[in-house]
Coordinates of C-alpha atoms in Angstrom, one line a residue:
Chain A
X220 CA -43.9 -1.0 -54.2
X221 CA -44.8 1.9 -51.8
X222 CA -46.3 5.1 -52.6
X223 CA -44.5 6.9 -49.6
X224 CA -41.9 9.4 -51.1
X225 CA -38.7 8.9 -50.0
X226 CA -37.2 11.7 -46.8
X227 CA -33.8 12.5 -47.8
X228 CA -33.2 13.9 -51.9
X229 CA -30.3 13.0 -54.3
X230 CA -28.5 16.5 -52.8
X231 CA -29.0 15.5 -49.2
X232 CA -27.8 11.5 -49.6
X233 CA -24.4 13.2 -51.7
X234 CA -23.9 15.1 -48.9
X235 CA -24.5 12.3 -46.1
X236 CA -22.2 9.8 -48.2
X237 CA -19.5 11.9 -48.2
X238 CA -19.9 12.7 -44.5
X239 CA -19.8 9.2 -43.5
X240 CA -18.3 7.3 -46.3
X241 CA -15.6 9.4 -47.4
X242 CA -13.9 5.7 -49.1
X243 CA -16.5 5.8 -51.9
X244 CA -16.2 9.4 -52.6
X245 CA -15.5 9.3 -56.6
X246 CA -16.7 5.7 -56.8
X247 CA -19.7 6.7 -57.8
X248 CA -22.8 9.3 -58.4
X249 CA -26.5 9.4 -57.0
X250 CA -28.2 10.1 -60.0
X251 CA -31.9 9.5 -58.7
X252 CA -33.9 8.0 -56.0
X253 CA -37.9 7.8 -55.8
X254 CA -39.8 5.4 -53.9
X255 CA -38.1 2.6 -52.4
X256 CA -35.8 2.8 -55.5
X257 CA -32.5 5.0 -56.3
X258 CA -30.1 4.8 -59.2
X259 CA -26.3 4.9 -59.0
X260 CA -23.5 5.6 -61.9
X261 CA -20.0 4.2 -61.6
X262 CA -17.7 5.9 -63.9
X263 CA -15.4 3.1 -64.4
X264 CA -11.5 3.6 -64.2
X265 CA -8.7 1.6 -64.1
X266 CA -8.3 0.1 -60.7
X267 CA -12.3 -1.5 -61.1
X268 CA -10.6 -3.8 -64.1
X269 CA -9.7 -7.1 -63.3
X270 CA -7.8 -9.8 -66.1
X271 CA -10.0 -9.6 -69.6
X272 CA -10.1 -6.3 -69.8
X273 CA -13.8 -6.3 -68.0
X274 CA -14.9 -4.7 -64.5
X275 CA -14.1 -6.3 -61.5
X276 CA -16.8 -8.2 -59.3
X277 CA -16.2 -6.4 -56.4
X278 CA -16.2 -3.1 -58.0
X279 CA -19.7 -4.4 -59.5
X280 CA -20.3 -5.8 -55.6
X281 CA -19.9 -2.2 -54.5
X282 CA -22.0 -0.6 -57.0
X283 CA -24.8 -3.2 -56.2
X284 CA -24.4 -2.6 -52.1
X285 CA -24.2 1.0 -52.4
X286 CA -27.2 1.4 -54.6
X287 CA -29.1 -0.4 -52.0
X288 CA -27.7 1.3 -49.1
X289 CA -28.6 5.0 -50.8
X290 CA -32.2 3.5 -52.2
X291 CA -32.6 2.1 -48.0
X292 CA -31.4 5.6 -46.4
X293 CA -33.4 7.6 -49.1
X294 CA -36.8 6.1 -47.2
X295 CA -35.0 5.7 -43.9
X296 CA -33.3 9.1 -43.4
X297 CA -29.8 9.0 -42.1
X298 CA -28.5 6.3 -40.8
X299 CA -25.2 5.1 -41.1
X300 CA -24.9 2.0 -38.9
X301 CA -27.4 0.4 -41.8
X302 CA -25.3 -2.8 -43.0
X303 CA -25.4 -5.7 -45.1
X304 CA -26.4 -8.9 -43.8
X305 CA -26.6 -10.7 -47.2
X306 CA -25.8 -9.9 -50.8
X307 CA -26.1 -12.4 -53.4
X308 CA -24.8 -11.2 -56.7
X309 CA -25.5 -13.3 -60.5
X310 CA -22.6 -12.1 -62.9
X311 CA -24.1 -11.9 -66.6
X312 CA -22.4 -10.8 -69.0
X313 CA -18.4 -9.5 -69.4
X314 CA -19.6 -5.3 -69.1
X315 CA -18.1 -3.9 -71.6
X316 CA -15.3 -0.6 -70.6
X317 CA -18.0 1.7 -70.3
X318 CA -19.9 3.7 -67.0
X319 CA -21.9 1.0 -65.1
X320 CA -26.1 2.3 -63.6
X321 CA -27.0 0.6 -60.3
X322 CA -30.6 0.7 -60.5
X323 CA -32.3 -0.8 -56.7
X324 CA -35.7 -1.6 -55.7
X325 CA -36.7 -2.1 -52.2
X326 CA -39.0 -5.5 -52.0
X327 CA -39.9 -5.3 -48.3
X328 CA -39.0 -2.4 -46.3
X329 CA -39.4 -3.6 -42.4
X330 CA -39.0 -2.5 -39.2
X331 CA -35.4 -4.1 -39.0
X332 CA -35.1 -5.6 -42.7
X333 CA -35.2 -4.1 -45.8
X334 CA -34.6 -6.7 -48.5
X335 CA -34.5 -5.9 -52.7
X336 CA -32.7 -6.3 -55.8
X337 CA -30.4 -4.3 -57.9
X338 CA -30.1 -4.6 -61.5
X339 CA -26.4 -3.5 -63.0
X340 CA -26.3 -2.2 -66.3
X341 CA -23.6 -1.2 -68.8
X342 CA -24.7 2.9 -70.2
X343 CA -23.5 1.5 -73.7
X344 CA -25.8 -1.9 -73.5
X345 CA -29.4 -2.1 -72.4
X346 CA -28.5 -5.8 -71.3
X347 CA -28.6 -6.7 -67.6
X348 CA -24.3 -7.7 -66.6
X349 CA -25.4 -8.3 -63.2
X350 CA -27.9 -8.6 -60.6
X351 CA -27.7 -9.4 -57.3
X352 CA -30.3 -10.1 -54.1
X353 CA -29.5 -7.4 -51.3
X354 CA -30.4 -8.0 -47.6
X355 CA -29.9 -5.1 -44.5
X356 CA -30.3 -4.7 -40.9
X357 CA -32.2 -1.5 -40.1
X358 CA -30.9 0.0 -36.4
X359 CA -33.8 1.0 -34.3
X360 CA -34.7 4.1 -34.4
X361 CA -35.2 7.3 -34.1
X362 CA -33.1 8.9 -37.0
X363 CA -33.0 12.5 -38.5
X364 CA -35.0 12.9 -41.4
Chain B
X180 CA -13.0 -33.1 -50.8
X181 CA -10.6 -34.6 -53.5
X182 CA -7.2 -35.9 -53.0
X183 CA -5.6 -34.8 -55.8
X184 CA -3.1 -32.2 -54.9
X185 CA -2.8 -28.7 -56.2
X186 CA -1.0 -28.2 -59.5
X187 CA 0.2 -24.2 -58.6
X188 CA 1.9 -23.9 -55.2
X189 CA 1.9 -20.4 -53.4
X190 CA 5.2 -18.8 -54.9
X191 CA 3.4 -19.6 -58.4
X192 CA -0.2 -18.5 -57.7
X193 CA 1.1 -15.0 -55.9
X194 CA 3.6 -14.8 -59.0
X195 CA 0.8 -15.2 -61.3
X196 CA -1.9 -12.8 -59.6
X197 CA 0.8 -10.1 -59.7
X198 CA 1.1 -10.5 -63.3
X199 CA -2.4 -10.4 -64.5
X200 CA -4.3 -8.9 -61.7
X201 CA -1.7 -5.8 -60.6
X202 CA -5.4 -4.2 -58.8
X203 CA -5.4 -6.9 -55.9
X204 CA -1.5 -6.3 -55.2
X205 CA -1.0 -5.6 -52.1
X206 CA -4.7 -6.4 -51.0
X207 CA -4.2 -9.6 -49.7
X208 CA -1.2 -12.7 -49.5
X209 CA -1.8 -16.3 -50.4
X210 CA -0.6 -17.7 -47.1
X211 CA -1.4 -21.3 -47.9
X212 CA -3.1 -23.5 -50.7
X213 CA -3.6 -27.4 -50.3
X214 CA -6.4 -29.9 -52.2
X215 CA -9.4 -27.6 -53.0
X216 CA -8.7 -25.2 -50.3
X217 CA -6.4 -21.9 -50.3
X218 CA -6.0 -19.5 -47.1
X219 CA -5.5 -15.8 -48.0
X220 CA -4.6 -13.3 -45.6
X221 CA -6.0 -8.8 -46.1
X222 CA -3.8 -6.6 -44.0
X223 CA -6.6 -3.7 -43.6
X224 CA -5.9 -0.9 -43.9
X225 CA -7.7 3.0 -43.8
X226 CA -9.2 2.2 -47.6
X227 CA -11.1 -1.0 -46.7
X228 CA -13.2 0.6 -43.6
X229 CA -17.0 1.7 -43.8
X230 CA -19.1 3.6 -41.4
X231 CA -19.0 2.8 -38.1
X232 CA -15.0 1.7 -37.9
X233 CA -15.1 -1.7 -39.5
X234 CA -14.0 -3.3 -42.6
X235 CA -16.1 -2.6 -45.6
X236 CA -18.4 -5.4 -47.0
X237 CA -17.2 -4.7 -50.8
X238 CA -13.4 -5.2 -48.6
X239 CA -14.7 -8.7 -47.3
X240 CA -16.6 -9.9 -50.8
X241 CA -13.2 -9.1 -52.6
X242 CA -11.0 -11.1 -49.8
X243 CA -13.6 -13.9 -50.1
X244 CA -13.6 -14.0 -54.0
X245 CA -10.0 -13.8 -54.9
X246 CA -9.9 -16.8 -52.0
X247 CA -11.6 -18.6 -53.9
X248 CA -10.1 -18.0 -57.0
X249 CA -6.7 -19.0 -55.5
X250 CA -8.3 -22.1 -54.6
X251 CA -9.4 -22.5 -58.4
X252 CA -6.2 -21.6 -60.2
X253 CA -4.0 -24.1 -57.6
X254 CA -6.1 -26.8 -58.6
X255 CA -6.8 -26.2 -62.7
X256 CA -3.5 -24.4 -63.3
X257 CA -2.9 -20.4 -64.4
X258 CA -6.6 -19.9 -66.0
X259 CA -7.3 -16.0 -65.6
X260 CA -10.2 -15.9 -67.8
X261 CA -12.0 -18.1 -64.8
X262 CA -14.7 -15.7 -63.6
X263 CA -17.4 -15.3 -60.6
X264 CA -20.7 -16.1 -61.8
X265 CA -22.5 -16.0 -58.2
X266 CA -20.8 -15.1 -54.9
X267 CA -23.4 -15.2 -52.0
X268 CA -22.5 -14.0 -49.1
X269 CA -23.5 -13.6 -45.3
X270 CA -21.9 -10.8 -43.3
X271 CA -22.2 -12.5 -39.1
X272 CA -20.1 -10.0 -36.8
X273 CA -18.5 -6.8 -37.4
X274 CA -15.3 -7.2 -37.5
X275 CA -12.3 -5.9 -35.6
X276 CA -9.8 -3.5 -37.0
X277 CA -7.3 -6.4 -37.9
X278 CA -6.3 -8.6 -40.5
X279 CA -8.7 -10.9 -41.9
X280 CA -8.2 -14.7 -43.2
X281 CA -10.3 -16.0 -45.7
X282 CA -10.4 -19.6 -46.0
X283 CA -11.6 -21.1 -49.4
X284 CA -13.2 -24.3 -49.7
X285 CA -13.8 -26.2 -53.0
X286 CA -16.9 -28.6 -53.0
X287 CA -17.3 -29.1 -56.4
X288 CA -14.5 -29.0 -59.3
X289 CA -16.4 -29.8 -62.7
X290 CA -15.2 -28.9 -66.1
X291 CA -16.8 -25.5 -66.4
X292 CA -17.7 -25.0 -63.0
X293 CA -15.7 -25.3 -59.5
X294 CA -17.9 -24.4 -56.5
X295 CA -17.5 -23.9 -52.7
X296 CA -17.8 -21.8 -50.0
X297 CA -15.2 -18.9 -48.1
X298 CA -15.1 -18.4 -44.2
X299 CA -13.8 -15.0 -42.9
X300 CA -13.1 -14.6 -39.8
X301 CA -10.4 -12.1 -37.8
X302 CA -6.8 -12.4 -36.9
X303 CA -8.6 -11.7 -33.5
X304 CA -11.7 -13.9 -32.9
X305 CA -11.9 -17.0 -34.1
X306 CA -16.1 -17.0 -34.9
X307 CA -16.2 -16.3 -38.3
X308 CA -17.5 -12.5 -39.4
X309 CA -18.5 -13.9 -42.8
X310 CA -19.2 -16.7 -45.1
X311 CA -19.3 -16.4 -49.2
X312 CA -21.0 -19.6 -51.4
X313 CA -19.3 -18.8 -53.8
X314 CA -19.3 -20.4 -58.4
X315 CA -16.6 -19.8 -60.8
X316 CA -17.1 -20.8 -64.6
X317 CA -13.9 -22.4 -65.6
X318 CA -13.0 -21.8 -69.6
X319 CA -12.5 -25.3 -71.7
X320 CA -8.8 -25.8 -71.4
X321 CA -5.8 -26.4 -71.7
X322 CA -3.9 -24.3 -69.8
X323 CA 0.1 -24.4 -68.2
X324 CA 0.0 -26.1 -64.9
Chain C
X224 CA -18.5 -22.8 -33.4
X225 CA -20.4 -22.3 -29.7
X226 CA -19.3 -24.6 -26.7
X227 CA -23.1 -23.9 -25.7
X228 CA -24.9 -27.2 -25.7
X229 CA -28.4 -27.6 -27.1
X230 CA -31.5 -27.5 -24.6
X231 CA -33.6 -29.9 -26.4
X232 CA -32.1 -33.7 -27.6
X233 CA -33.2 -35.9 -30.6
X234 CA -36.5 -37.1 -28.6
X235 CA -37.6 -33.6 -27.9
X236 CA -37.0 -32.1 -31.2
X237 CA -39.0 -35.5 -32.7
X238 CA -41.7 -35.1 -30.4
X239 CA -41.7 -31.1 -31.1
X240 CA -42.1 -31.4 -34.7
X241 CA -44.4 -34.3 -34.4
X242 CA -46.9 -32.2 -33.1
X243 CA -46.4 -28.4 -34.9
X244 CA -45.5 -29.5 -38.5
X245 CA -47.4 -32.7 -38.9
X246 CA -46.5 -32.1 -42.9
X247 CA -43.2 -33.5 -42.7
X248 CA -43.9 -36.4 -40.6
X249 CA -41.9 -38.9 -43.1
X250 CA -39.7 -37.2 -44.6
X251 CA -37.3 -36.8 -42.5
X252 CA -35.6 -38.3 -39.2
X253 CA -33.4 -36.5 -36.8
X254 CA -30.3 -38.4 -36.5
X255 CA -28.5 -36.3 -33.9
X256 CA -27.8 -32.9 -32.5
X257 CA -25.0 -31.4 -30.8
X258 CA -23.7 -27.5 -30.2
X259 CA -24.9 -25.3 -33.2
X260 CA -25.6 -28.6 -35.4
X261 CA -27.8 -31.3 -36.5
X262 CA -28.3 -34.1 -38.8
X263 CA -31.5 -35.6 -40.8
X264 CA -31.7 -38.5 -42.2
X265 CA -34.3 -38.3 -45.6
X266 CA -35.4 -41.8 -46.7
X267 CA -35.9 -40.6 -50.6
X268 CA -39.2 -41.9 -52.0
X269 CA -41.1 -41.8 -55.4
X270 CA -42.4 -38.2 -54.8
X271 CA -39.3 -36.9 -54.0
X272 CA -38.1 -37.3 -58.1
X273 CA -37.7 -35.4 -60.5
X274 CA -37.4 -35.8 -64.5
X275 CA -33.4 -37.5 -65.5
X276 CA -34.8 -40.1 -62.2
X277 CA -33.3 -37.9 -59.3
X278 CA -33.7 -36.6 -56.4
X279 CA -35.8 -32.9 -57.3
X280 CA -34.3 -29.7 -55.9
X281 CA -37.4 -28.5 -53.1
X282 CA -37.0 -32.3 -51.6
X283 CA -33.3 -30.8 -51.6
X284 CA -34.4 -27.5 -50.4
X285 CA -37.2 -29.2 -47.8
X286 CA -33.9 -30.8 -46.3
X287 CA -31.6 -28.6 -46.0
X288 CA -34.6 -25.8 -44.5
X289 CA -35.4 -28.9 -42.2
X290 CA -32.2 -29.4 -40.7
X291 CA -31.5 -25.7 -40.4
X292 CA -34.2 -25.4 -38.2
X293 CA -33.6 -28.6 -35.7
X294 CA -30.4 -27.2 -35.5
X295 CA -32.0 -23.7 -34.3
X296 CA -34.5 -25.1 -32.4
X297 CA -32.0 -27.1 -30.2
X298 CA -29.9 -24.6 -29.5
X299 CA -33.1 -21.7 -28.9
X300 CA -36.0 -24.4 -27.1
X301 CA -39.5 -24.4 -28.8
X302 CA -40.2 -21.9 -31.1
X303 CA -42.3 -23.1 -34.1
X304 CA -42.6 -19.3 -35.6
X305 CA -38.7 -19.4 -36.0
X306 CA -38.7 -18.9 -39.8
X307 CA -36.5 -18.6 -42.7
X308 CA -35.8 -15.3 -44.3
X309 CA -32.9 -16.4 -47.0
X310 CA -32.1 -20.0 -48.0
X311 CA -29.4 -20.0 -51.1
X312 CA -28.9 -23.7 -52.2
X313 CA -26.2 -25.0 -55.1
X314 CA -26.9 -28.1 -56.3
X315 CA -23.1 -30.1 -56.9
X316 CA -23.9 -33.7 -58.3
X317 CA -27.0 -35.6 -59.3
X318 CA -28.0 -37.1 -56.6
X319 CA -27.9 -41.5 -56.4
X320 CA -31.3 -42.8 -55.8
X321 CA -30.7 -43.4 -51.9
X322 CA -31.0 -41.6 -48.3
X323 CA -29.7 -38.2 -47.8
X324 CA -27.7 -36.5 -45.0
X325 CA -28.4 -32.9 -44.1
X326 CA -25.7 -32.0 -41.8
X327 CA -26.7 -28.1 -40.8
X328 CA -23.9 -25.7 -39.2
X329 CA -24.6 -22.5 -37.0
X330 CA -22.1 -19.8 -37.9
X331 CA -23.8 -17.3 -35.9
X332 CA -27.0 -17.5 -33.2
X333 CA -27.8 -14.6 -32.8
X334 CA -30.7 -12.9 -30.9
X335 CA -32.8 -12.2 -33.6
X336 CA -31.0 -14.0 -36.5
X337 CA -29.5 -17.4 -36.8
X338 CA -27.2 -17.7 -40.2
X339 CA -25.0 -20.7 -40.9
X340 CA -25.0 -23.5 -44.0
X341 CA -25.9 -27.1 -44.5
X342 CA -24.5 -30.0 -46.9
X343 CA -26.3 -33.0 -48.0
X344 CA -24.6 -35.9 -48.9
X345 CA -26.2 -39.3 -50.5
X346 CA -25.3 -42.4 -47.9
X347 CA -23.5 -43.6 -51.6
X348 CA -21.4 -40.9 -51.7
X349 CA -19.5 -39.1 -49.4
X350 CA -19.3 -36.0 -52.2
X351 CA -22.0 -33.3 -51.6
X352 CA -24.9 -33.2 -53.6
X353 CA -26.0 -29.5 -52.5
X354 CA -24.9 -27.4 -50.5
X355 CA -27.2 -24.4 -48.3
X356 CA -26.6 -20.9 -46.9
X357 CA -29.7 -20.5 -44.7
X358 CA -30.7 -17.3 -42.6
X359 CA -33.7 -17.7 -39.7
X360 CA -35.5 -14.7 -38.0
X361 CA -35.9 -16.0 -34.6
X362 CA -38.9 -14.2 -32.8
X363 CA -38.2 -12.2 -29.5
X364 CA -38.4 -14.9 -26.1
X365 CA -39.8 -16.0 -23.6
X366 CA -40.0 -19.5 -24.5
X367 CA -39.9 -22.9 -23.1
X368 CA -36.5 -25.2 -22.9
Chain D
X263 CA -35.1 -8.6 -72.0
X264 CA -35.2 -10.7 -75.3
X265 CA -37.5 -10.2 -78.4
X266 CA -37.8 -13.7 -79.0
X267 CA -40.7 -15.7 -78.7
X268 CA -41.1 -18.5 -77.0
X269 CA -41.1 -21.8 -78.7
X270 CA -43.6 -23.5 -76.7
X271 CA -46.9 -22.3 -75.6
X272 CA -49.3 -22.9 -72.5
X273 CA -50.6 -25.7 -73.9
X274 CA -47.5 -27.7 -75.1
X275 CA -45.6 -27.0 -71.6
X276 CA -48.3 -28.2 -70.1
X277 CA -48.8 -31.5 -71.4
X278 CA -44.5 -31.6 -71.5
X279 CA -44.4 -31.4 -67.6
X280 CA -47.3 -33.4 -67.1
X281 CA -45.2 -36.3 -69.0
X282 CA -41.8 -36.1 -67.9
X283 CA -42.4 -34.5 -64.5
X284 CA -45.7 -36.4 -62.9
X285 CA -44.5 -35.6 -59.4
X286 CA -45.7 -31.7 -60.1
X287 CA -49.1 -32.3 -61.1
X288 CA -52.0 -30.8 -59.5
X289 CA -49.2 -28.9 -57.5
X290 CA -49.4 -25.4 -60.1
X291 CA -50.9 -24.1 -63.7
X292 CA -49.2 -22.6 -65.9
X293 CA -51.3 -19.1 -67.1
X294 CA -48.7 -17.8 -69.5
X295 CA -45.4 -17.9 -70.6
X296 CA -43.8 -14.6 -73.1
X297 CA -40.6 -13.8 -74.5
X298 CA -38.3 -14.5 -71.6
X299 CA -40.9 -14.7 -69.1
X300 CA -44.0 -17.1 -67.8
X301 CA -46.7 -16.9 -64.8
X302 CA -47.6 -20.0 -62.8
X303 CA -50.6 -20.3 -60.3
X304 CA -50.2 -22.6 -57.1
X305 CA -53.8 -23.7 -55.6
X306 CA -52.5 -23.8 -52.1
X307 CA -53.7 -26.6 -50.1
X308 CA -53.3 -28.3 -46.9
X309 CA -50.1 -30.4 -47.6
X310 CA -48.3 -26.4 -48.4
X311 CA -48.7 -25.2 -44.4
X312 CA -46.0 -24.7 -41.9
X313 CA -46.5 -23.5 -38.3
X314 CA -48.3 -20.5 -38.1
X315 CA -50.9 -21.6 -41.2
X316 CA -49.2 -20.2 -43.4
X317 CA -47.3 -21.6 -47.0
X318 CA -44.0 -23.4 -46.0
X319 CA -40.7 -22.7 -47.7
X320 CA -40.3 -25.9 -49.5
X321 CA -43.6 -24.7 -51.2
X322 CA -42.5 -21.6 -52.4
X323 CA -39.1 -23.1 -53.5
X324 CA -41.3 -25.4 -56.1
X325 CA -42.9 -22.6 -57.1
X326 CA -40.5 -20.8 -58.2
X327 CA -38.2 -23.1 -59.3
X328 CA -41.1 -24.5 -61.5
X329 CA -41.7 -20.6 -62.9
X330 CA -38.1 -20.5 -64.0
X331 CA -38.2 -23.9 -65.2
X332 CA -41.2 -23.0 -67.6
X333 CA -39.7 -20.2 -68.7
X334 CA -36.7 -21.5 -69.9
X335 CA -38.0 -24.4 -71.3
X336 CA -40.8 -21.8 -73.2
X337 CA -37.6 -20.4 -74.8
X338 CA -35.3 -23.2 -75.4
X339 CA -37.9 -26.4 -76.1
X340 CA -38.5 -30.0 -75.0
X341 CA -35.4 -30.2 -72.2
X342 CA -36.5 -32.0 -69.2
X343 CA -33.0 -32.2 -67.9
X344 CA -32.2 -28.4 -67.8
X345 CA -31.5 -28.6 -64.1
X346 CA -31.3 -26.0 -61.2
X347 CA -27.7 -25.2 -60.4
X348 CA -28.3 -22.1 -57.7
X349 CA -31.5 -21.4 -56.6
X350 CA -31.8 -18.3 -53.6
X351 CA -34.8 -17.3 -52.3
X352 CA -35.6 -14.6 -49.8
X353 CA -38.8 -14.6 -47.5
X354 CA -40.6 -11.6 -47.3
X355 CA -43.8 -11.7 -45.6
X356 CA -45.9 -14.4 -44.5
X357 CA -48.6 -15.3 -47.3
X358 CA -52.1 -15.2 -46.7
X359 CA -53.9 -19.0 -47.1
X360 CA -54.7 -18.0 -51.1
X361 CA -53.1 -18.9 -53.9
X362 CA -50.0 -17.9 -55.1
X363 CA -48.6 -16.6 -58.0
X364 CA -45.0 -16.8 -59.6
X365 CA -43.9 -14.6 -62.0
X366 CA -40.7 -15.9 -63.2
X367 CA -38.0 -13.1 -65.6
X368 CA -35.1 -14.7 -67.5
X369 CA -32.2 -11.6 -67.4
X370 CA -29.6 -14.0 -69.5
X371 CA -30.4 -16.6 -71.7
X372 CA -27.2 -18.2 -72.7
X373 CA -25.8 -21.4 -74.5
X374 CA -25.0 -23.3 -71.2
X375 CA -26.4 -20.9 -68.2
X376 CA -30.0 -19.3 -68.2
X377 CA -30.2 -16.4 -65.0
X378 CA -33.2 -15.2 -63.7
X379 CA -35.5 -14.1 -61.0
X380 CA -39.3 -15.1 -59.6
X381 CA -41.7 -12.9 -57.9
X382 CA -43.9 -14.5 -55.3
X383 CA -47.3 -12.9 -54.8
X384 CA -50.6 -14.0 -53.2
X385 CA -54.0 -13.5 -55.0
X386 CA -55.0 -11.6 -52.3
X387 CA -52.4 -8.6 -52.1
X388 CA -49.8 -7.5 -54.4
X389 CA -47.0 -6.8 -52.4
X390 CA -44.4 -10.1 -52.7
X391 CA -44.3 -12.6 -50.5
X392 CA -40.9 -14.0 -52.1
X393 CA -38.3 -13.2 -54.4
X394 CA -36.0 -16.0 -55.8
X395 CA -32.9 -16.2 -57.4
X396 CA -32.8 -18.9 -60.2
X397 CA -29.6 -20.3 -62.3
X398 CA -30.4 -23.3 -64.6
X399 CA -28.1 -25.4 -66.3
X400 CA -28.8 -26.2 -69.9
X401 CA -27.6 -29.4 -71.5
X402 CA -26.3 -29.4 -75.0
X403 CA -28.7 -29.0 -78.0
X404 CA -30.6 -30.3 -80.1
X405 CA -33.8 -30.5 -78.8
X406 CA -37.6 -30.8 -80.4
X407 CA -38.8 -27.2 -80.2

């Protein structure tokens, strides 16, 4: 989408997570964010299963929101009062019991909106489980790099 | 929507989630279920809260899916394998710091699909701080009512 | 949802879109409106099918976007840039070859951001046919009751 | 996502639609269709405007609702009741008066359910204008490749 590089690197968005969101600490690992994109990893235990043996949706929900919310604060800079005003999420396929990669892609990045998708894939399948339509609400400004 | 009543009445339907879906226990209590609705009740608590003091939008998706799977499994009878495949949702207000209700609506109970919509609001403000559209693939039956 | 009442009646909101969006003069008639809701009246016509001899999903869409916006537009006065930034529509039932209903909800009217949901119905059938989640950027004010 | 290939080509889809679908003619062009994917070209015209000259909603919802259409029926043959079940589109930036292209992705392609997305661009700049969420029922086999 944009060639603009994104302000804060996967070491700095760790950091800021933790700070902020201390409730997903261990949910889940930054592995990369460029521009307007970022890729998550959920290592996947035992209370993300639901009946079937298979991950939950709102562990998969999570993964998806998250990924946007790091790949939306990587172009941003910090700014935790970022939310979620709509997330639509397609469930695929049953992901097999096996880490799940968020990978996000910023579609518009506005003033106040920033709108994308999120693809969720399964590290031992290349096919799609879910994807799902993200929507947030940007606060104004200014924000620390 | 239909008259027909539900086949699984509260005692059964919390019985049955505690067997199959020990994750959610604790997360939430079926408070009431009637024809193609259920009304489930999260007492939050320190794990479901996000930046800014508020619940947590993966918090709200989960409350507004297992809703509506309540609202499902009343109707078609114990059915675990009956699975999200999209769950849309709107997040309106931020909510307080109290329990949540999520009311489930079905507006369409087919054979292999059942879909409907969840309203959220707060134990302590009536406007509602959410609203899910939420689909469920149903698998062919039969199943113990 | 608001005890607000609207600021501009069925003859207003006729007159209003008479004159900004001559493209849907026809298609649709503005039954009533009342706090945070509307209703449209579509008189379903030959171009309005689809393949299977049913009503096709954008007259569906065109509806439920339509009486979103009369709903908005009551409550907010004239605002023709009012726009929609998310509109998530199932489709329940095939609809009968007759009228449909659009009866749009406000859940939230906010400054910027009006989200809420509409349901068609065929005057056949009091079942839904489709069902909307519709979210509308309203531009900043001054603007005339 | 799939290596298949389509079953039908420009050509055939083309003279399909035109048959079974008369409503959409004139309204877009199919330029391609691949494994899993196909590109359609609206000519926007007068009766496509909304206040503010630019493409209304209802437009875009044809447009990509048609992409997806194509693209399913590329993969699965002659099916002119494969119908829309969800269909969610988001509304990024206001389209310049050119035409628009629709570039629709299946992500699963299964026995009852095909899931997807669409990518709204104008001609005249490639960042999108839209992105839309697509699920399409499928009704049981066979059908005339």
């Amino acid at each position: 989408m944009s060639p603009r590089q994104p302000v804060l690197d996967v070491a700095a968005l760790t950091a800021f997570l933790a700070e902020v969101f201390p409730q997903v600490r261990g949910e889940a690992v930054i592995e990369a964010v460029g521009p307007c994109t970022a890729r998550l990893r959920l290592a996947v235990a035992d209370r993300h299963l639901r009946p079937g043996g298979t991950v939950s949706g709102p562990t998969m929900f999570m993964l998806a929101d998250l990924a946007f919310y790091v790949a939306v604060l990587a172009m941003i800079g910090r700014e935790p009062l970022t939310v979620t005003t709509n997330l639509s999420i397609n469930f695929l396929r049953k992901p097999p019991l096996a880490d799940l990669i968020g990978e996000a892609r910023i579609l518009k990045l506005g003033r106040s909106l920033a709108v994308g998708d999120v693809t969720l894939t399964s590290v031992e399948d290349p096919r799609p489980v879910a994807h799902a339509s993200c929507t947030y609400a940007i606060p104004p400004g200014p924000r620390t790099g």
